[in-house]
Amino acid sequence: MISTYIQSERQTPTTGLTSDDLGHLRYFYEIATQPLDKWNGFLFPVNGVFSYAVRVQLSSASFAVAALASKTPAYREVYEKIMDCLIQRMLQRRTWSYWRYCSRNLDPIYKNNICYSAYLSNMIGLFEKLTNNDKYDDNFDLIWNKNTKFTYNHHTLSQRIYEQMVENHHHGVQCQLEFVFQACSNFAALSNILNDQLHGTDYSSVNPQWKKWARENYVNRKPFSKGILYFSYVEFLRKMLKSSENITDVGVLALATPVDWDIVIELYPRLAEIVTHVSEESAFIKSRPLDDFFEISNDSMTTSFGYLLARQMDDETLAEKFLNYADREFNPVLENGKLYYKNVRTQLFTTSLFAWGKVTSGRQFADLVQTKHDKAFFDLPFVSHVDYPDVYLKKADYNNESKVLTVVITPGDSRENTELTCSNITSIGSVQKDGVIYDSYKFENEYGRLKIYTGLESGHTFEIACQ
């Protein structure tokens, strides 16, 4: 089923957010919106090059928040704030300073380092697509010191990624240290898709060439050999590194669905090769201890990727086993409204993948990327403001056929009286609270704005008939 979250002609209501989803969202909010010079909750690894890097934590959180946002399509405020703050952190020198050890050119975008540039491009692309905020189409700076900075915008960033894909014989792009990782170059292809939708380019025209080369070179088709996918292509050797890692197999497949759905469908049955079943109710994907030492992967990362992948393949039995294992081994805790996995080294990454998987099934991730960006959607009635985190919003959905905006709120940090603001409303037929006609509101016709006043002793459902 094609996702309708971004279409103006919406007929299918969303299911909204569960208690788990709200807890994860609060966790991301607290992580992202702390002052930029504070990094509480982030892992700062020794080398900053491989999978534990800050940029990977930020990117995974951004995708998770985007997936959560798709569940409340008529409310964008808190997601916009979180995603913007994550992007701002991505631009901080502390996130990309590792590049000085990998290149003589300090610019982390100009050449290679696709595991930074494509991640940043996709964070910006999803931010603009979900919020209609194009602030990053204007120039922004990556500042090394008072004398050295690198200026880009979403256009020039995406263009630089595309140009490298065209120039390279394999049509992928290096990460660093001569490695071309399939997952990161898939993110380059994803950047092309988003930029085409937002800015009318034709960058995706190079994607089939990359997809063809990846299918022919990364897939391990040797009988009786270990692994689904090869680890990496090594540029200076012009050879494939024909070893396999569980993190590569499951990570590439989990993130590849918007770029090459068919190859994921083909290879998914082979996931059984790397799954360890602890019991009839529990399973995980093992990572080697040395991988954790070198900051490449750990069991929580591989298992969370497995969960996201199984959810996309509608394999609910295996997905439930992964989640059961995580509940037992990774210690999900609810602290001050924040739900996250505490008993893991990579808390933000692991929480992001599980949160992402919980709100994703079937083609929803692929559709989140591929569905046409429709600016008319942003002219429809929506909830423009609630006092988050005093108020949690579980559901916000506008049905363009019935002209009804449905909003479900629940107490967050407060149970005091509160105010909801809805915008893009030209006229009011009626307002119902919990199924009863309600009149404690103010309609500002000249601004198309409706303010609803309510107590918050418990959760409430509002149905606003917009004539």
Tab-separated table of C-alpha atoms in Angstrom:
chain	number	residue	atom	x	y	z
A	1	MET	CA	0.000	0.000	0.000
A	2	ILE	CA	1.368	3.386	-0.955
A	3	SER	CA	1.834	5.689	2.023
A	4	THR	CA	-0.480	8.684	2.026
A	5	TYR	CA	1.349	10.799	4.572
A	6	ILE	CA	2.465	13.430	2.070
A	7	GLN	CA	-0.456	13.387	-0.354
A	8	SER	CA	-3.085	16.098	-0.457
A	9	GLU	CA	-5.889	13.664	-1.261
A	10	ARG	CA	-5.759	11.623	1.938
A	11	GLN	CA	-8.437	9.049	2.598
A	12	THR	CA	-6.817	6.512	4.965
A	13	PRO	CA	-6.387	7.627	8.588
A	14	THR	CA	-3.135	6.876	10.364
A	15	THR	CA	-2.929	4.742	13.482
A	16	GLY	CA	-1.039	7.405	15.413
A	17	LEU	CA	1.620	6.835	18.081
A	18	THR	CA	1.753	4.203	20.810
A	19	SER	CA	3.075	4.745	24.322
A	20	ASP	CA	6.427	3.306	23.195
A	21	ASP	CA	6.522	5.722	20.265
A	22	LEU	CA	5.832	8.688	22.535
A	23	GLY	CA	8.607	7.573	24.879
A	24	HIS	CA	11.092	7.268	22.036
A	25	LEU	CA	10.062	10.660	20.661
A	26	ARG	CA	10.679	12.264	24.063
A	27	TYR	CA	14.119	10.629	24.163
A	28	PHE	CA	15.028	12.071	20.760
A	29	TYR	CA	13.692	15.472	21.809
A	30	GLU	CA	15.869	15.569	24.918
A	31	ILE	CA	18.963	14.372	23.029
A	32	ALA	CA	18.580	16.755	20.089
A	33	THR	CA	17.422	19.992	21.713
A	34	GLN	CA	20.005	20.317	24.475
A	35	PRO	CA	22.420	23.237	23.889
A	36	LEU	CA	24.750	22.631	20.943
A	37	ASP	CA	27.787	22.560	23.201
A	38	LYS	CA	26.220	19.770	25.267
A	39	TRP	CA	26.338	16.181	24.033
A	40	ASN	CA	24.752	14.226	26.851
A	41	GLY	CA	23.618	10.809	25.636
A	42	PHE	CA	26.011	10.657	22.679
A	43	LEU	CA	28.812	8.140	22.313
A	44	PHE	CA	32.161	9.592	21.276
A	45	PRO	CA	34.227	6.695	19.971
A	46	VAL	CA	38.006	6.507	19.837
A	47	ASN	CA	38.479	6.926	16.089
A	48	GLY	CA	35.197	8.434	14.852
A	49	VAL	CA	35.549	6.708	11.487
A	50	PHE	CA	33.452	3.558	11.677
A	51	SER	CA	29.899	2.696	12.703
A	52	TYR	CA	29.988	4.153	16.212
A	53	ALA	CA	30.672	7.635	14.837
A	54	VAL	CA	28.550	10.599	15.914
A	55	ARG	CA	27.374	11.169	12.329
A	56	VAL	CA	25.878	7.654	12.293
A	57	GLN	CA	24.063	8.292	15.568
A	58	LEU	CA	22.645	11.570	14.234
A	59	SER	CA	21.589	10.087	10.903
A	60	SER	CA	19.852	7.077	12.456
A	61	ALA	CA	17.986	9.329	14.896
A	62	SER	CA	16.874	11.585	12.046
A	63	PHE	CA	15.420	8.648	10.090
A	64	ALA	CA	13.650	7.390	13.206
A	65	VAL	CA	12.096	10.807	13.869
A	66	ALA	CA	11.018	11.062	10.221
A	67	ALA	CA	9.312	7.682	10.523
A	68	LEU	CA	7.551	8.790	13.710
A	69	ALA	CA	6.464	12.010	11.988
A	70	SER	CA	4.714	10.029	9.267
A	71	LYS	CA	2.331	8.686	11.930
A	72	THR	CA	0.973	12.138	12.834
A	73	PRO	CA	0.834	13.788	9.406
A	74	ALA	CA	-1.269	16.766	10.563
A	75	TYR	CA	1.270	17.710	13.254
A	76	ARG	CA	4.866	18.600	12.434
A	77	GLU	CA	6.074	21.083	15.051
A	78	VAL	CA	8.072	18.847	17.397
A	79	TYR	CA	9.521	16.750	14.578
A	80	GLU	CA	10.679	19.848	12.747
A	81	LYS	CA	12.458	21.076	15.862
A	82	ILE	CA	14.157	17.740	16.545
A	83	MET	CA	15.290	17.183	12.946
A	84	ASP	CA	16.582	20.750	12.658
A	85	CYS	CA	18.608	20.345	15.859
A	86	LEU	CA	20.039	17.040	14.620
A	87	ILE	CA	21.150	18.732	11.389
A	88	GLN	CA	22.747	21.559	13.342
A	89	ARG	CA	24.749	18.984	15.295
A	90	MET	CA	25.729	17.300	12.045
A	91	LEU	CA	27.287	20.594	10.923
A	92	GLN	CA	29.377	20.925	14.079
A	93	ARG	CA	33.124	20.400	13.712
A	94	ARG	CA	32.980	17.831	16.502
A	95	THR	CA	30.929	15.582	14.207
A	96	TRP	CA	33.193	15.714	11.141
A	97	SER	CA	36.656	16.487	12.554
A	98	TYR	CA	37.696	12.845	12.024
A	99	TRP	CA	38.115	13.764	8.354
A	100	ARG	CA	41.455	15.472	9.047
A	101	TYR	CA	42.955	12.003	9.612
A	102	CYS	CA	41.594	10.708	6.316
A	103	SER	CA	42.364	13.454	3.789
A	104	ARG	CA	44.671	16.393	3.178
A	105	ASN	CA	41.610	18.386	2.180
A	106	LEU	CA	39.724	19.331	5.340
A	107	ASP	CA	36.465	19.843	3.425
A	108	PRO	CA	34.348	16.844	4.514
A	109	ILE	CA	32.028	17.080	1.505
A	110	TYR	CA	34.040	17.854	-1.615
A	111	LYS	CA	35.480	14.406	-2.318
A	112	ASN	CA	34.714	10.960	-0.887
A	113	ASN	CA	33.488	10.758	2.741
A	114	ILE	CA	30.061	9.792	1.422
A	115	CYS	CA	29.310	8.405	4.886
A	116	TYR	CA	29.086	12.035	5.978
A	117	SER	CA	27.893	13.949	2.913
A	118	ALA	CA	25.093	11.561	1.918
A	119	TYR	CA	23.937	11.236	5.513
A	120	LEU	CA	23.752	15.024	5.812
A	121	SER	CA	21.996	15.374	2.457
A	122	ASN	CA	19.349	12.832	3.435
A	123	MET	CA	18.778	14.448	6.816
A	124	ILE	CA	18.178	17.767	5.060
A	125	GLY	CA	16.052	16.167	2.338
A	126	LEU	CA	13.740	14.429	4.797
A	127	PHE	CA	13.545	17.572	6.919
A	128	GLU	CA	12.379	19.638	3.939
A	129	LYS	CA	10.050	16.956	2.614
A	130	LEU	CA	8.270	16.404	5.919
A	131	THR	CA	8.103	20.035	7.088
A	132	ASN	CA	8.183	22.088	3.867
A	133	ASN	CA	10.984	24.111	5.478
A	134	ASP	CA	13.646	24.873	2.859
A	135	LYS	CA	16.049	26.796	5.134
A	136	TYR	CA	18.967	24.569	4.075
A	137	ASP	CA	18.528	25.616	0.454
A	138	ASP	CA	20.324	28.721	1.713
A	139	ASN	CA	24.038	28.589	2.446
A	140	PHE	CA	25.367	27.053	5.645
A	141	ASP	CA	28.955	26.810	6.868
A	142	LEU	CA	31.048	23.956	8.162
A	143	ILE	CA	33.564	25.830	10.282
A	144	TRP	CA	37.005	24.390	11.017
A	145	ASN	CA	38.440	27.532	12.610
A	146	LYS	CA	38.193	31.295	12.236
A	147	ASN	CA	40.228	31.132	9.019
A	148	THR	CA	38.796	27.991	7.431
A	149	LYS	CA	35.205	27.188	6.597
A	150	PHE	CA	33.356	25.338	3.858
A	151	THR	CA	30.105	26.749	2.509
A	152	TYR	CA	27.364	24.573	0.999
A	153	ASN	CA	23.610	24.416	0.649
A	154	HIS	CA	21.312	21.505	-0.098
A	155	HIS	CA	21.680	22.111	-3.835
A	156	THR	CA	25.487	22.152	-3.941
A	157	LEU	CA	25.781	19.330	-1.418
A	158	SER	CA	23.526	17.026	-3.439
A	159	GLN	CA	25.159	18.064	-6.702
A	160	ARG	CA	28.599	17.143	-5.388
A	161	ILE	CA	27.343	13.675	-4.439
A	162	TYR	CA	25.786	13.176	-7.868
A	163	GLU	CA	28.904	14.358	-9.705
A	164	GLN	CA	31.067	11.809	-7.926
A	165	MET	CA	28.639	8.996	-8.715
A	166	VAL	CA	28.779	9.926	-12.393
A	167	GLU	CA	32.580	10.182	-12.431
A	168	ASN	CA	33.387	6.919	-10.644
A	169	HIS	CA	33.539	3.740	-12.716
A	170	HIS	CA	31.416	1.836	-10.169
A	171	HIS	CA	29.058	4.825	-9.669
A	172	GLY	CA	29.384	4.565	-5.912
A	173	VAL	CA	31.438	6.907	-3.724
A	174	GLN	CA	34.237	6.220	-1.263
A	175	CYS	CA	33.689	6.607	2.445
A	176	GLN	CA	37.251	6.936	3.675
A	177	LEU	CA	40.507	4.965	3.611
A	178	GLU	CA	39.732	3.795	0.048
A	179	PHE	CA	36.662	1.786	1.066
A	180	VAL	CA	33.435	1.922	-0.974
A	181	PHE	CA	30.728	0.529	1.307
A	182	GLN	CA	27.471	-0.491	-0.291
A	183	ALA	CA	25.264	0.938	2.454
A	184	CYS	CA	26.821	4.399	2.218
A	185	SER	CA	26.640	4.553	-1.570
A	186	ASN	CA	23.009	3.453	-1.333
A	187	PHE	CA	22.559	6.559	0.804
A	188	ALA	CA	24.090	8.562	-2.046
A	189	ALA	CA	21.426	7.123	-4.361
A	190	LEU	CA	18.794	7.988	-1.784
A	191	SER	CA	20.107	11.565	-1.746
A	192	ASN	CA	19.537	11.697	-5.496
A	193	ILE	CA	15.924	10.553	-5.099
A	194	LEU	CA	15.094	13.170	-2.475
A	195	ASN	CA	16.820	15.986	-4.341
A	196	ASP	CA	14.956	15.170	-7.550
A	197	GLN	CA	11.633	15.380	-5.703
A	198	LEU	CA	12.426	18.624	-3.928
A	199	HIS	CA	14.370	20.507	-6.575
A	200	GLY	CA	13.401	19.019	-9.942
A	201	THR	CA	16.834	17.620	-10.803
A	202	ASP	CA	17.487	14.322	-12.575
A	203	TYR	CA	20.210	12.989	-10.289
A	204	SER	CA	18.473	9.619	-9.937
A	205	SER	CA	19.409	8.891	-13.536
A	206	VAL	CA	22.734	7.510	-12.265
A	207	ASN	CA	21.118	5.229	-9.689
A	208	PRO	CA	20.436	2.288	-12.049
A	209	GLN	CA	24.126	2.171	-12.962
A	210	TRP	CA	25.146	2.014	-9.311
A	211	LYS	CA	22.435	-0.549	-8.586
A	212	LYS	CA	23.590	-2.769	-11.460
A	213	TRP	CA	27.252	-2.593	-10.391
A	214	ALA	CA	26.331	-3.319	-6.765
A	215	ARG	CA	24.230	-6.342	-7.720
A	216	GLU	CA	27.016	-7.749	-9.859
A	217	ASN	CA	29.847	-7.174	-7.390
A	218	TYR	CA	28.643	-7.088	-3.773
A	219	VAL	CA	26.320	-10.090	-3.696
A	220	ASN	CA	28.024	-13.297	-2.597
A	221	ARG	CA	26.652	-15.964	-4.923
A	222	LYS	CA	29.309	-18.608	-4.276
A	223	PRO	CA	27.674	-21.830	-3.035
A	224	PHE	CA	28.546	-22.996	0.489
A	225	SER	CA	30.407	-19.769	1.302
A	226	LYS	CA	29.755	-17.588	4.339
A	227	GLY	CA	27.878	-14.331	4.139
A	228	ILE	CA	25.256	-12.652	1.974
A	229	LEU	CA	27.188	-9.575	0.842
A	230	TYR	CA	30.863	-8.734	0.501
A	231	PHE	CA	32.283	-6.277	3.007
A	232	SER	CA	33.588	-3.509	0.734
A	233	TYR	CA	35.178	-2.537	-2.537
A	234	VAL	CA	38.749	-1.260	-2.099
A	235	GLU	CA	39.411	1.584	-4.511
A	236	PHE	CA	43.220	1.563	-4.794
A	237	LEU	CA	43.274	-2.230	-5.269
A	238	ARG	CA	40.270	-2.084	-7.612
A	239	LYS	CA	39.124	-5.274	-5.930
A	240	MET	CA	36.259	-6.424	-3.763
A	241	LEU	CA	37.136	-7.364	-0.196
A	242	LYS	CA	35.426	-10.750	-0.263
A	243	SER	CA	34.855	-11.221	3.418
A	244	SER	CA	31.494	-10.878	5.143
A	245	GLU	CA	30.259	-9.310	8.343
A	246	ASN	CA	26.827	-9.725	9.872
A	247	ILE	CA	26.555	-5.953	10.294
A	248	THR	CA	27.142	-5.537	6.559
A	249	ASP	CA	24.652	-8.201	5.545
A	250	VAL	CA	21.769	-7.034	7.710
A	251	GLY	CA	22.593	-3.303	7.659
A	252	VAL	CA	22.769	-3.035	3.885
A	253	LEU	CA	19.525	-4.954	3.392
A	254	ALA	CA	17.642	-2.983	6.054
A	255	LEU	CA	18.564	0.365	4.494
A	256	ALA	CA	18.414	-0.611	0.800
A	257	THR	CA	14.656	-0.883	0.322
A	258	PRO	CA	14.121	2.616	-1.161
A	259	VAL	CA	16.970	2.055	-3.641
A	260	ASP	CA	16.637	-1.621	-4.630
A	261	TRP	CA	13.563	-3.291	-3.191
A	262	ASP	CA	13.848	-6.316	-5.486
A	263	ILE	CA	17.331	-7.332	-4.347
A	264	VAL	CA	16.232	-7.120	-0.716
A	265	ILE	CA	13.275	-9.402	-1.465
A	266	GLU	CA	15.621	-11.818	-3.252
A	267	LEU	CA	18.238	-11.963	-0.508
A	268	TYR	CA	16.033	-11.762	2.585
A	269	PRO	CA	15.519	-15.560	2.869
A	270	ARG	CA	19.279	-15.844	3.375
A	271	LEU	CA	19.025	-13.802	6.579
A	272	ALA	CA	18.365	-17.153	8.282
A	273	GLU	CA	22.090	-17.898	7.809
A	274	ILE	CA	23.069	-15.290	10.418
A	275	VAL	CA	20.165	-15.377	12.906
A	276	THR	CA	20.713	-17.095	16.249
A	277	HIS	CA	17.499	-18.411	17.798
A	278	VAL	CA	17.782	-18.395	21.596
A	279	SER	CA	14.323	-19.928	22.062
A	280	GLU	CA	10.986	-20.139	20.303
A	281	GLU	CA	10.307	-16.553	21.395
A	282	SER	CA	13.715	-14.908	21.132
A	283	ALA	CA	16.430	-14.372	18.498
A	284	PHE	CA	19.371	-12.078	17.788
A	285	ILE	CA	22.117	-11.481	15.225
A	286	LYS	CA	25.554	-11.964	16.667
A	287	SER	CA	28.440	-9.559	16.259
A	288	ARG	CA	32.042	-10.590	16.903
A	289	PRO	CA	33.659	-9.180	20.067
A	290	LEU	CA	36.486	-7.734	17.968
A	291	ASP	CA	33.934	-5.755	15.972
A	292	ASP	CA	32.911	-3.963	19.154
A	293	PHE	CA	36.558	-3.351	20.026
A	294	PHE	CA	37.171	-1.731	16.628
A	295	GLU	CA	33.869	0.186	16.856
A	296	ILE	CA	32.294	-1.534	13.875
A	297	SER	CA	29.294	-3.281	15.440
A	298	ASN	CA	27.798	-5.037	18.460
A	299	ASP	CA	24.860	-7.355	19.078
A	300	SER	CA	22.429	-4.498	19.711
A	301	MET	CA	23.272	-2.888	16.365
A	302	THR	CA	22.994	-6.054	14.281
A	303	THR	CA	19.808	-7.122	16.053
A	304	SER	CA	18.157	-3.717	15.703
A	305	PHE	CA	18.976	-3.754	11.975
A	306	GLY	CA	17.447	-7.225	11.827
A	307	TYR	CA	14.300	-5.937	13.484
A	308	LEU	CA	13.958	-3.040	11.022
A	309	LEU	CA	14.533	-5.397	8.096
A	310	ALA	CA	12.056	-8.031	9.309
A	311	ARG	CA	9.404	-5.347	9.806
A	312	GLN	CA	9.872	-4.158	6.232
A	313	MET	CA	9.579	-7.727	4.956
A	314	ASP	CA	6.357	-8.191	7.011
A	315	ASP	CA	8.059	-11.060	8.843
A	316	GLU	CA	6.302	-10.355	12.129
A	317	THR	CA	7.321	-13.649	13.736
A	318	LEU	CA	11.043	-12.921	13.419
A	319	ALA	CA	10.572	-9.233	14.228
A	320	GLU	CA	8.832	-10.165	17.480
A	321	LYS	CA	11.685	-12.511	18.366
A	322	PHE	CA	14.234	-9.723	17.856
A	323	LEU	CA	12.149	-7.354	19.996
A	324	ASN	CA	11.775	-9.951	22.741
A	325	TYR	CA	15.532	-10.428	22.815
A	326	ALA	CA	16.069	-6.675	23.016
A	327	ASP	CA	13.588	-6.396	25.879
A	328	ARG	CA	15.502	-9.071	27.785
A	329	GLU	CA	19.115	-8.170	26.981
A	330	PHE	CA	19.271	-4.460	26.117
A	331	ASN	CA	17.219	-3.141	29.049
A	332	PRO	CA	14.650	-0.691	27.643
A	333	VAL	CA	13.939	1.832	30.393
A	334	LEU	CA	11.430	4.649	30.788
A	335	GLU	CA	13.061	7.572	32.612
A	336	ASN	CA	11.249	10.909	32.927
A	337	GLY	CA	9.141	10.081	29.904
A	338	LYS	CA	12.131	8.949	27.799
A	339	LEU	CA	12.188	5.393	26.459
A	340	TYR	CA	15.578	4.092	25.358
A	341	TYR	CA	17.777	0.991	25.455
A	342	LYS	CA	20.135	1.494	28.365
A	343	ASN	CA	22.221	-1.669	28.582
A	344	VAL	CA	24.097	-1.094	25.324
A	345	ARG	CA	27.159	0.897	24.344
A	346	THR	CA	25.429	2.430	21.318
A	347	GLN	CA	22.314	3.726	23.072
A	348	LEU	CA	21.226	6.365	20.551
A	349	PHE	CA	21.830	4.212	17.484
A	350	THR	CA	20.157	1.116	18.935
A	351	THR	CA	17.159	3.064	20.225
A	352	SER	CA	16.815	4.792	16.842
A	353	LEU	CA	16.683	1.535	14.907
A	354	PHE	CA	14.155	-0.096	17.215
A	355	ALA	CA	12.013	3.071	17.333
A	356	TRP	CA	12.177	3.279	13.545
A	357	GLY	CA	11.188	-0.367	13.164
A	358	LYS	CA	8.229	-0.077	15.516
A	359	VAL	CA	6.511	2.452	13.219
A	360	THR	CA	7.607	0.861	9.932
A	361	SER	CA	6.089	-2.101	8.149
A	362	GLY	CA	6.141	-3.289	4.564
A	363	ARG	CA	7.106	-0.596	2.072
A	364	GLN	CA	6.620	2.334	4.436
A	365	PHE	CA	10.324	3.272	4.568
A	366	ALA	CA	10.621	3.012	0.788
A	367	ASP	CA	7.453	5.053	0.359
A	368	LEU	CA	8.620	7.639	2.888
A	369	VAL	CA	11.487	8.351	0.498
A	370	GLN	CA	9.846	7.719	-2.866
A	371	THR	CA	6.358	9.222	-2.466
A	372	LYS	CA	6.012	12.468	-4.394
A	373	HIS	CA	6.530	15.674	-2.441
A	374	ASP	CA	3.217	17.533	-2.713
A	375	LYS	CA	3.311	21.137	-1.514
A	376	ALA	CA	-0.502	21.258	-1.567
A	377	PHE	CA	-0.466	18.922	1.444
A	378	PHE	CA	0.902	21.744	3.576
A	379	ASP	CA	-2.143	23.914	2.801
A	380	LEU	CA	-4.451	21.471	4.590
A	381	PRO	CA	-5.619	21.970	8.194
A	382	PHE	CA	-3.055	20.873	10.773
A	383	VAL	CA	-2.070	21.246	14.424
A	384	SER	CA	0.472	24.069	14.442
A	385	HIS	CA	1.248	24.190	18.158
A	386	VAL	CA	0.940	22.279	21.404
A	387	ASP	CA	2.913	22.878	24.592
A	388	TYR	CA	5.307	19.959	24.125
A	389	PRO	CA	6.504	18.247	26.291
A	390	ASP	CA	3.704	19.258	28.670
A	391	VAL	CA	1.304	17.822	26.099
A	392	TYR	CA	1.881	14.695	24.020
A	393	LEU	CA	0.088	14.383	20.709
A	394	LYS	CA	-0.776	10.775	19.883
A	395	LYS	CA	-2.700	11.364	16.673
A	396	ALA	CA	-3.203	14.185	14.198
A	397	ASP	CA	-4.906	13.282	10.974
A	398	TYR	CA	-6.878	15.309	8.441
A	399	ASN	CA	-9.317	13.477	6.198
A	400	ASN	CA	-9.719	15.473	3.009
A	401	GLU	CA	-12.937	13.667	2.116
A	402	SER	CA	-14.851	14.258	5.349
A	403	LYS	CA	-12.986	17.549	6.050
A	404	VAL	CA	-12.404	16.443	9.639
A	405	LEU	CA	-9.205	17.065	11.583
A	406	THR	CA	-8.817	14.424	14.304
A	407	VAL	CA	-6.472	15.158	17.199
A	408	VAL	CA	-5.693	12.918	20.175
A	409	ILE	CA	-3.707	14.374	23.080
A	410	THR	CA	-2.490	12.899	26.345
A	411	PRO	CA	-0.715	14.391	29.374
A	412	GLY	CA	3.029	14.783	29.140
A	413	ASP	CA	4.832	16.691	31.881
A	414	SER	CA	1.703	18.568	32.943
A	415	ARG	CA	-1.930	17.971	33.810
A	416	GLU	CA	-2.777	21.667	33.854
A	417	ASN	CA	-5.022	23.513	31.425
A	418	THR	CA	-3.548	23.848	27.973
A	419	GLU	CA	-4.164	25.300	24.534
A	420	LEU	CA	-4.025	23.651	21.108
A	421	THR	CA	-3.561	25.755	17.997
A	422	CYS	CA	-4.744	24.550	14.590
A	423	SER	CA	-4.014	26.408	11.351
A	424	ASN	CA	-5.076	26.502	7.669
A	425	ILE	CA	-8.730	26.423	8.756
A	426	THR	CA	-11.076	28.554	6.678
A	427	SER	CA	-14.300	27.818	8.566
A	428	ILE	CA	-15.619	25.722	11.446
A	429	GLY	CA	-18.645	23.439	11.313
A	430	SER	CA	-18.273	21.999	14.787
A	431	VAL	CA	-15.748	20.971	17.411
A	432	GLN	CA	-16.248	17.763	19.384
A	433	LYS	CA	-14.327	16.693	22.475
A	434	ASP	CA	-14.531	13.000	23.295
A	435	GLY	CA	-17.625	12.690	21.119
A	436	VAL	CA	-19.512	15.655	22.630
A	437	ILE	CA	-20.021	19.097	21.068
A	438	TYR	CA	-17.464	21.460	22.594
A	439	ASP	CA	-17.423	25.246	22.605
A	440	SER	CA	-14.311	26.234	24.573
A	441	TYR	CA	-12.410	27.526	21.585
A	442	LYS	CA	-11.635	30.697	19.672
A	443	PHE	CA	-11.676	30.848	15.880
A	444	GLU	CA	-9.566	33.639	14.359
A	445	ASN	CA	-11.032	33.698	10.880
A	446	GLU	CA	-8.661	36.333	9.503
A	447	TYR	CA	-5.677	34.105	10.334
A	448	GLY	CA	-7.293	30.748	9.599
A	449	ARG	CA	-6.430	29.794	13.156
A	450	LEU	CA	-8.372	27.842	15.769
A	451	LYS	CA	-7.392	27.823	19.456
A	452	ILE	CA	-8.878	25.102	21.643
A	453	TYR	CA	-8.744	25.398	25.426
A	454	THR	CA	-8.894	22.251	27.516
A	455	GLY	CA	-7.972	20.613	30.780
A	456	LEU	CA	-5.419	17.837	30.679
A	457	GLU	CA	-6.427	15.651	33.576
A	458	SER	CA	-6.502	12.766	31.078
A	459	GLY	CA	-6.286	12.146	27.351
A	460	HIS	CA	-8.811	13.686	24.961
A	461	THR	CA	-9.931	13.243	21.367
A	462	PHE	CA	-10.946	16.297	19.330
A	463	GLU	CA	-12.768	16.156	16.018
A	464	ILE	CA	-12.849	19.453	14.158
A	465	ALA	CA	-15.235	19.691	11.221
A	466	CYS	CA	-13.624	22.119	8.768
A	467	GLN	CA	-16.361	23.201	6.357
